[in-house]
Tab-separated table of C-alpha atoms and ligand atoms in Angstrom:
chain	number	residue	atom	x	y	z
R	1	MET	CA	70.863	230.242	114.382
R	2	THR	CA	71.413	228.738	110.869
R	3	ILE	CA	72.039	225.105	110.075
R	4	SER	CA	74.877	224.578	107.946
R	5	ALA	CA	73.668	221.855	104.921
R	6	SER	CA	73.516	218.509	104.925
R	7	LYS	CA	76.222	216.839	102.744
R	8	LEU	CA	75.264	213.503	102.855
R	9	ASN	CA	72.732	211.949	100.554
R	10	LYS	CA	71.152	208.332	101.341
R	11	PRO	CA	73.098	205.535	99.626
R	12	GLU	CA	76.004	208.103	100.562
R	13	VAL	CA	74.399	208.205	104.166
R	14	VAL	CA	74.874	203.899	104.031
R	15	GLU	CA	78.114	203.580	103.315
R	16	VAL	CA	78.861	205.551	105.999
R	17	TYR	CA	76.920	203.781	108.458
R	18	THR	CA	77.923	200.369	107.108
R	19	GLN	CA	81.785	201.708	107.280
R	20	THR	CA	80.632	202.339	111.266
R	21	ALA	CA	79.036	200.155	112.554
R	22	LEU	CA	81.256	197.912	113.636
R	23	ILE	CA	82.734	201.073	115.797
R	24	TYR	CA	79.864	202.570	116.563
R	25	ASP	CA	78.735	201.552	120.289
R	26	VAL	CA	82.425	203.158	121.064
R	27	TRP	CA	82.020	206.688	119.860
R	28	GLY	CA	77.988	206.004	121.381
R	29	SER	CA	79.447	205.129	124.858
R	30	LEU	CA	81.811	208.517	124.065
R	31	THR	CA	79.438	210.841	123.361
R	32	GLU	CA	75.724	209.763	123.560
R	33	THR	CA	74.749	207.728	126.638
R	34	LYS	CA	73.841	210.889	128.717
R	35	ALA	CA	71.660	212.437	126.179
R	36	ARG	CA	70.562	208.718	125.743
R	37	GLN	CA	69.346	208.282	129.222
R	38	ARG	CA	67.479	211.709	129.318
R	39	ALA	CA	65.258	210.696	126.111
R	40	LEU	CA	64.228	207.818	128.267
R	41	ALA	CA	63.124	209.530	131.006
R	42	PHE	CA	61.595	212.648	128.753
R	43	ALA	CA	59.370	209.338	127.279
R	44	LYS	CA	58.302	207.984	130.478
R	45	ILE	CA	57.561	203.937	128.719
R	46	LYS	CA	54.628	202.295	130.276
R	47	ASN	CA	54.988	198.383	129.506
R	48	GLY	CA	52.742	197.264	127.271
R	49	GLU	CA	53.220	200.303	125.120
R	50	ALA	CA	53.323	199.763	120.831
R	51	ILE	CA	57.055	201.606	120.469
R	52	LEU	CA	58.626	202.337	117.466
R	53	GLU	CA	62.018	204.286	116.797
R	54	VAL	CA	63.297	204.945	113.362
R	55	ALA	CA	66.931	204.661	112.910
R	56	VAL	CA	67.452	202.317	115.563
R	57	GLY	CA	70.991	202.374	114.654
R	58	THR	CA	72.942	199.473	116.803
R	59	GLY	CA	70.322	199.140	118.816
R	60	LEU	CA	71.807	201.293	121.912
R	61	THR	CA	68.388	202.795	122.585
R	62	PHE	CA	65.860	199.853	121.622
R	63	LEU	CA	67.590	198.018	124.054
R	64	GLU	CA	66.277	200.408	126.849
R	65	ILE	CA	63.165	200.255	125.700
R	66	LEU	CA	62.947	196.453	125.281
R	67	LYS	CA	63.939	196.152	129.108
R	68	ALA	CA	61.005	198.991	129.837
R	69	ASN	CA	58.465	197.666	127.072
R	70	PRO	CA	58.589	194.085	127.315
R	71	ASP	CA	54.819	192.939	127.100
R	72	GLY	CA	55.062	195.423	124.525
R	73	GLU	CA	55.032	196.165	120.778
R	74	ASN	CA	58.545	197.078	120.028
R	75	ILE	CA	60.189	198.138	116.250
R	76	GLY	CA	62.977	199.613	115.427
R	77	ILE	CA	63.409	200.835	111.342
R	78	ASP	CA	66.913	202.059	109.875
R	79	LEU	CA	68.229	202.413	106.357
R	80	THR	CA	71.353	200.574	106.978
R	81	PRO	CA	71.365	196.553	106.898
R	82	ALA	CA	74.987	196.385	108.625
R	83	MET	CA	73.512	198.990	112.094
R	84	LEU	CA	70.768	196.692	112.039
R	85	GLU	CA	71.352	193.673	112.480
R	86	LYS	CA	73.957	194.974	116.063
R	87	ALA	CA	70.780	195.832	117.365
R	88	LEU	CA	69.762	192.587	116.002
R	89	LEU	CA	72.360	190.929	117.983
R	90	LYS	CA	71.351	192.931	121.187
R	91	ALA	CA	67.990	192.289	121.162
R	92	SER	CA	68.577	188.261	120.307
R	93	ARG	CA	70.373	188.494	123.729
R	94	SER	CA	67.734	190.430	125.317
R	95	GLY	CA	65.465	188.232	126.217
R	96	THR	CA	62.675	189.866	124.766
R	97	THR	CA	61.027	188.695	121.986
R	98	GLY	CA	58.544	191.182	121.913
R	99	TYR	CA	59.963	192.740	118.737
R	100	LYS	CA	60.642	193.951	114.491
R	101	LEU	CA	63.781	195.199	113.596
R	102	THR	CA	63.271	195.558	109.791
R	103	ILE	CA	64.754	197.887	107.004
R	104	GLY	CA	63.201	201.196	106.582
R	105	ASP	CA	63.127	204.456	105.488
R	106	ALA	CA	62.204	207.546	107.910
R	107	TYR	CA	60.282	209.505	105.044
R	108	ALA	CA	57.811	206.646	104.340
R	109	LEU	CA	56.943	204.756	107.293
R	110	GLU	CA	55.173	201.262	106.677
R	111	PHE	CA	52.699	201.520	109.380
R	112	PRO	CA	49.005	202.120	109.721
R	113	ALA	CA	48.046	206.142	110.963
R	114	GLN	CA	47.522	206.666	114.617
R	115	HIS	CA	49.330	203.369	115.901
R	116	PHE	CA	52.312	204.286	118.027
R	117	ASP	CA	51.536	205.065	121.360
R	118	LEU	CA	55.141	206.407	121.720
R	119	LEU	CA	58.146	207.250	118.526
R	120	MET	CA	61.781	207.762	119.685
R	121	ASN	CA	64.377	209.366	116.957
R	122	SER	CA	67.495	210.004	117.737
R	123	TYR	CA	70.427	211.565	115.959
R	124	MET	CA	69.086	211.312	112.420
R	125	PHE	CA	68.138	214.465	111.498
R	126	ASP	CA	71.292	215.932	112.133
R	127	LEU	CA	71.898	214.105	108.761
R	128	LEU	CA	69.006	214.819	107.294
R	129	PRO	CA	68.848	218.633	104.359
R	130	GLU	CA	66.832	220.889	106.759
R	131	LYS	CA	64.223	221.576	103.802
R	132	ASP	CA	62.935	217.556	104.645
R	133	PHE	CA	62.867	217.707	108.518
R	134	PRO	CA	58.863	219.021	107.400
R	135	VAL	CA	58.158	215.678	105.015
R	136	VAL	CA	59.485	213.006	108.568
R	137	LEU	CA	57.944	215.257	110.721
R	138	SER	CA	54.570	214.623	109.254
R	139	GLU	CA	55.679	211.351	109.240
R	140	PHE	CA	56.134	210.840	112.946
R	141	LYS	CA	52.484	212.789	113.281
R	142	ARG	CA	50.690	210.654	110.929
R	143	VAL	CA	51.946	206.751	112.965
R	144	LEU	CA	51.136	208.315	116.060
R	145	LYS	CA	48.429	208.057	118.154
R	146	PRO	CA	46.540	210.958	119.000
R	147	GLY	CA	47.848	212.257	122.463
R	148	GLY	CA	51.370	210.099	121.216
R	149	ARG	CA	54.280	210.573	122.359
R	150	LEU	CA	57.750	212.401	120.408
R	151	VAL	CA	61.483	211.625	121.946
R	152	LEU	CA	63.861	213.648	119.495
R	153	VAL	CA	67.756	213.682	120.118
R	154	ASN	CA	70.229	215.630	117.776
R	155	MET	CA	73.758	216.744	117.430
R	156	THR	CA	72.780	220.907	118.487
R	157	ARG	CA	74.222	224.268	117.352
R	158	ALA	CA	77.283	224.611	119.675
R	159	GLU	CA	76.493	226.819	122.641
R	160	LYS	CA	79.967	227.413	124.349
R	161	LEU	CA	83.560	227.657	122.143
R	162	TYR	CA	84.913	224.324	123.389
R	163	GLN	CA	81.842	222.982	122.090
R	164	LYS	CA	82.614	223.921	118.234
R	165	ILE	CA	85.186	221.602	117.562
R	166	TRP	CA	82.661	218.949	116.676
R	167	GLU	CA	81.144	222.116	113.877
R	168	GLY	CA	84.637	221.969	112.841
R	169	VAL	CA	85.487	218.371	112.563
R	170	TYR	CA	82.139	218.354	110.241
R	171	HIS	CA	83.906	221.226	107.977
R	172	LEU	CA	87.246	219.781	107.863
R	173	ASN	CA	84.983	216.157	106.194
R	174	PRO	CA	81.768	215.352	107.231
R	175	ARG	CA	82.119	211.841	107.396
R	176	TRP	CA	84.187	211.711	110.322
R	177	LEU	CA	80.950	212.659	111.910
R	178	GLY	CA	78.972	210.486	110.497
R	179	GLY	CA	77.034	213.455	108.713
R	180	CYS	CA	75.968	214.544	112.065
R	181	ARG	CA	75.962	218.644	112.024
R	182	GLY	CA	74.155	220.803	114.686
R	183	VAL	CA	70.634	221.427	114.278
R	184	LEU	CA	67.651	222.845	116.312
R	185	LEU	CA	64.185	221.265	116.215
R	186	LEU	CA	62.581	223.156	118.520
R	187	ASN	CA	60.502	225.696	115.796
R	188	HIS	CA	59.946	222.891	113.367
R	189	LEU	CA	57.964	221.154	115.765
R	190	GLN	CA	56.232	223.972	116.884
R	191	THR	CA	55.461	224.371	113.412
R	192	ALA	CA	54.159	221.095	112.776
R	193	GLY	CA	51.607	221.406	115.498
R	194	PHE	CA	53.572	219.172	118.070
R	195	LYS	CA	52.621	220.664	121.817
R	196	ASN	CA	53.926	219.800	125.332
R	197	ILE	CA	57.296	220.937	123.703
R	198	LYS	CA	59.796	220.318	125.881
R	199	ARG	CA	64.060	220.662	125.156
R	200	ALA	CA	66.729	219.815	127.141
R	201	MET	CA	70.955	220.229	126.075
R	202	LEU	CA	73.379	218.514	127.827
R	203	SER	CA	77.081	217.870	126.377
R	204	GLN	CA	79.321	214.773	127.046
R	205	PHE	CA	82.457	214.750	125.554
R	206	GLY	CA	81.755	218.308	124.092
R	207	PHE	CA	79.553	217.007	122.172
R	208	PRO	CA	75.869	219.240	122.421
R	209	SER	CA	72.704	217.082	121.747
R	210	GLU	CA	69.073	218.782	122.535
R	211	ILE	CA	66.340	216.138	123.886
R	212	ILE	CA	62.902	217.205	122.705
R	213	SER	CA	59.717	216.079	124.407
R	214	ALA	CA	56.793	216.600	122.550
R	215	THR	CA	52.760	215.322	121.755
R	216	LEU	CA	50.637	215.137	119.804
S	1	LIG	C1	74.164	208.683	113.910
S	1	LIG	S1	73.183	206.838	113.807
S	1	LIG	C2	71.827	207.380	114.352
S	1	LIG	C3	72.041	205.772	115.653
S	1	LIG	C4	71.314	205.708	116.866
S	1	LIG	N1	69.794	206.837	116.153
S	1	LIG	C5	71.919	205.995	118.147
S	1	LIG	O1	71.420	207.021	118.486
S	1	LIG	O2	72.956	205.255	117.881
S	1	LIG	C6	72.287	207.877	112.319
S	1	LIG	C7	71.342	206.430	111.941
S	1	LIG	O3	70.359	206.963	110.972
S	1	LIG	C8	70.172	206.124	110.051
S	1	LIG	N2	69.603	206.694	108.709
S	1	LIG	C9	69.624	207.960	108.334
S	1	LIG	N3	68.702	208.094	107.407
S	1	LIG	C10	67.406	207.355	107.646
S	1	LIG	C11	66.208	207.029	107.244
S	1	LIG	N4	65.595	208.260	106.450
S	1	LIG	N5	65.167	206.081	107.513
S	1	LIG	C12	66.202	205.972	108.702
S	1	LIG	N6	67.271	205.549	109.151
S	1	LIG	C13	68.184	206.192	108.275
S	1	LIG	C14	71.400	205.482	109.787
S	1	LIG	O4	71.254	204.183	108.996
S	1	LIG	C15	72.004	205.750	111.358
S	1	LIG	O5	72.241	204.276	111.572
């Protein structure tokens, strides 16, 4: 199955998510809650771990990470300041202080090699050009400890006819879907050398998500 071309460059991603930040959580609760919960189940967080969430967005997953890892190191990065502001607000109300939320780019992580036990990333690869997947996955590998865990969630290719409506929306105007189109990560993870790869696919409101966990 081929993956459609990505349509937004980095400045356009920031522009779209600056406009979307205010209402993103409504979209997230309609279409992404189940996948987010499954990803957290895949992550098997143990309190005290070093955890990085890349593309933390408004902090919907990050808040759950903080609850599960109050005594650990919790770092979230994102390209879009407006999304990060929302995440900061959620984190400040969480009662946990062991976190850092900062601007950062998945293509060039400003962290030392082999630092994190777990890296989580949701609904970001579906914005990126497929040719860049290996670049970003190699950054993810670099910052994970040996044996470290990676958990990804993405909009994926529709398997049922009714799920194809979202691909249709993307083709009409990619910005209406925040630039997200269905992608498939499994082969890329295998090529990048990840092991113990597990994939689940589920849909909410007809929006198809894949949840993948893997280890180094
Ligand atoms: C669809 S939202 C998902 C947000 C969050 N992960 C979630 O699941 O709710 C995509 C997010 O990816 C961020 N993003 C896109 N490209 C990025 C990059 N290269 N580095 C870091 N964040 C990026 C955007 O700024 C936006 O906040």
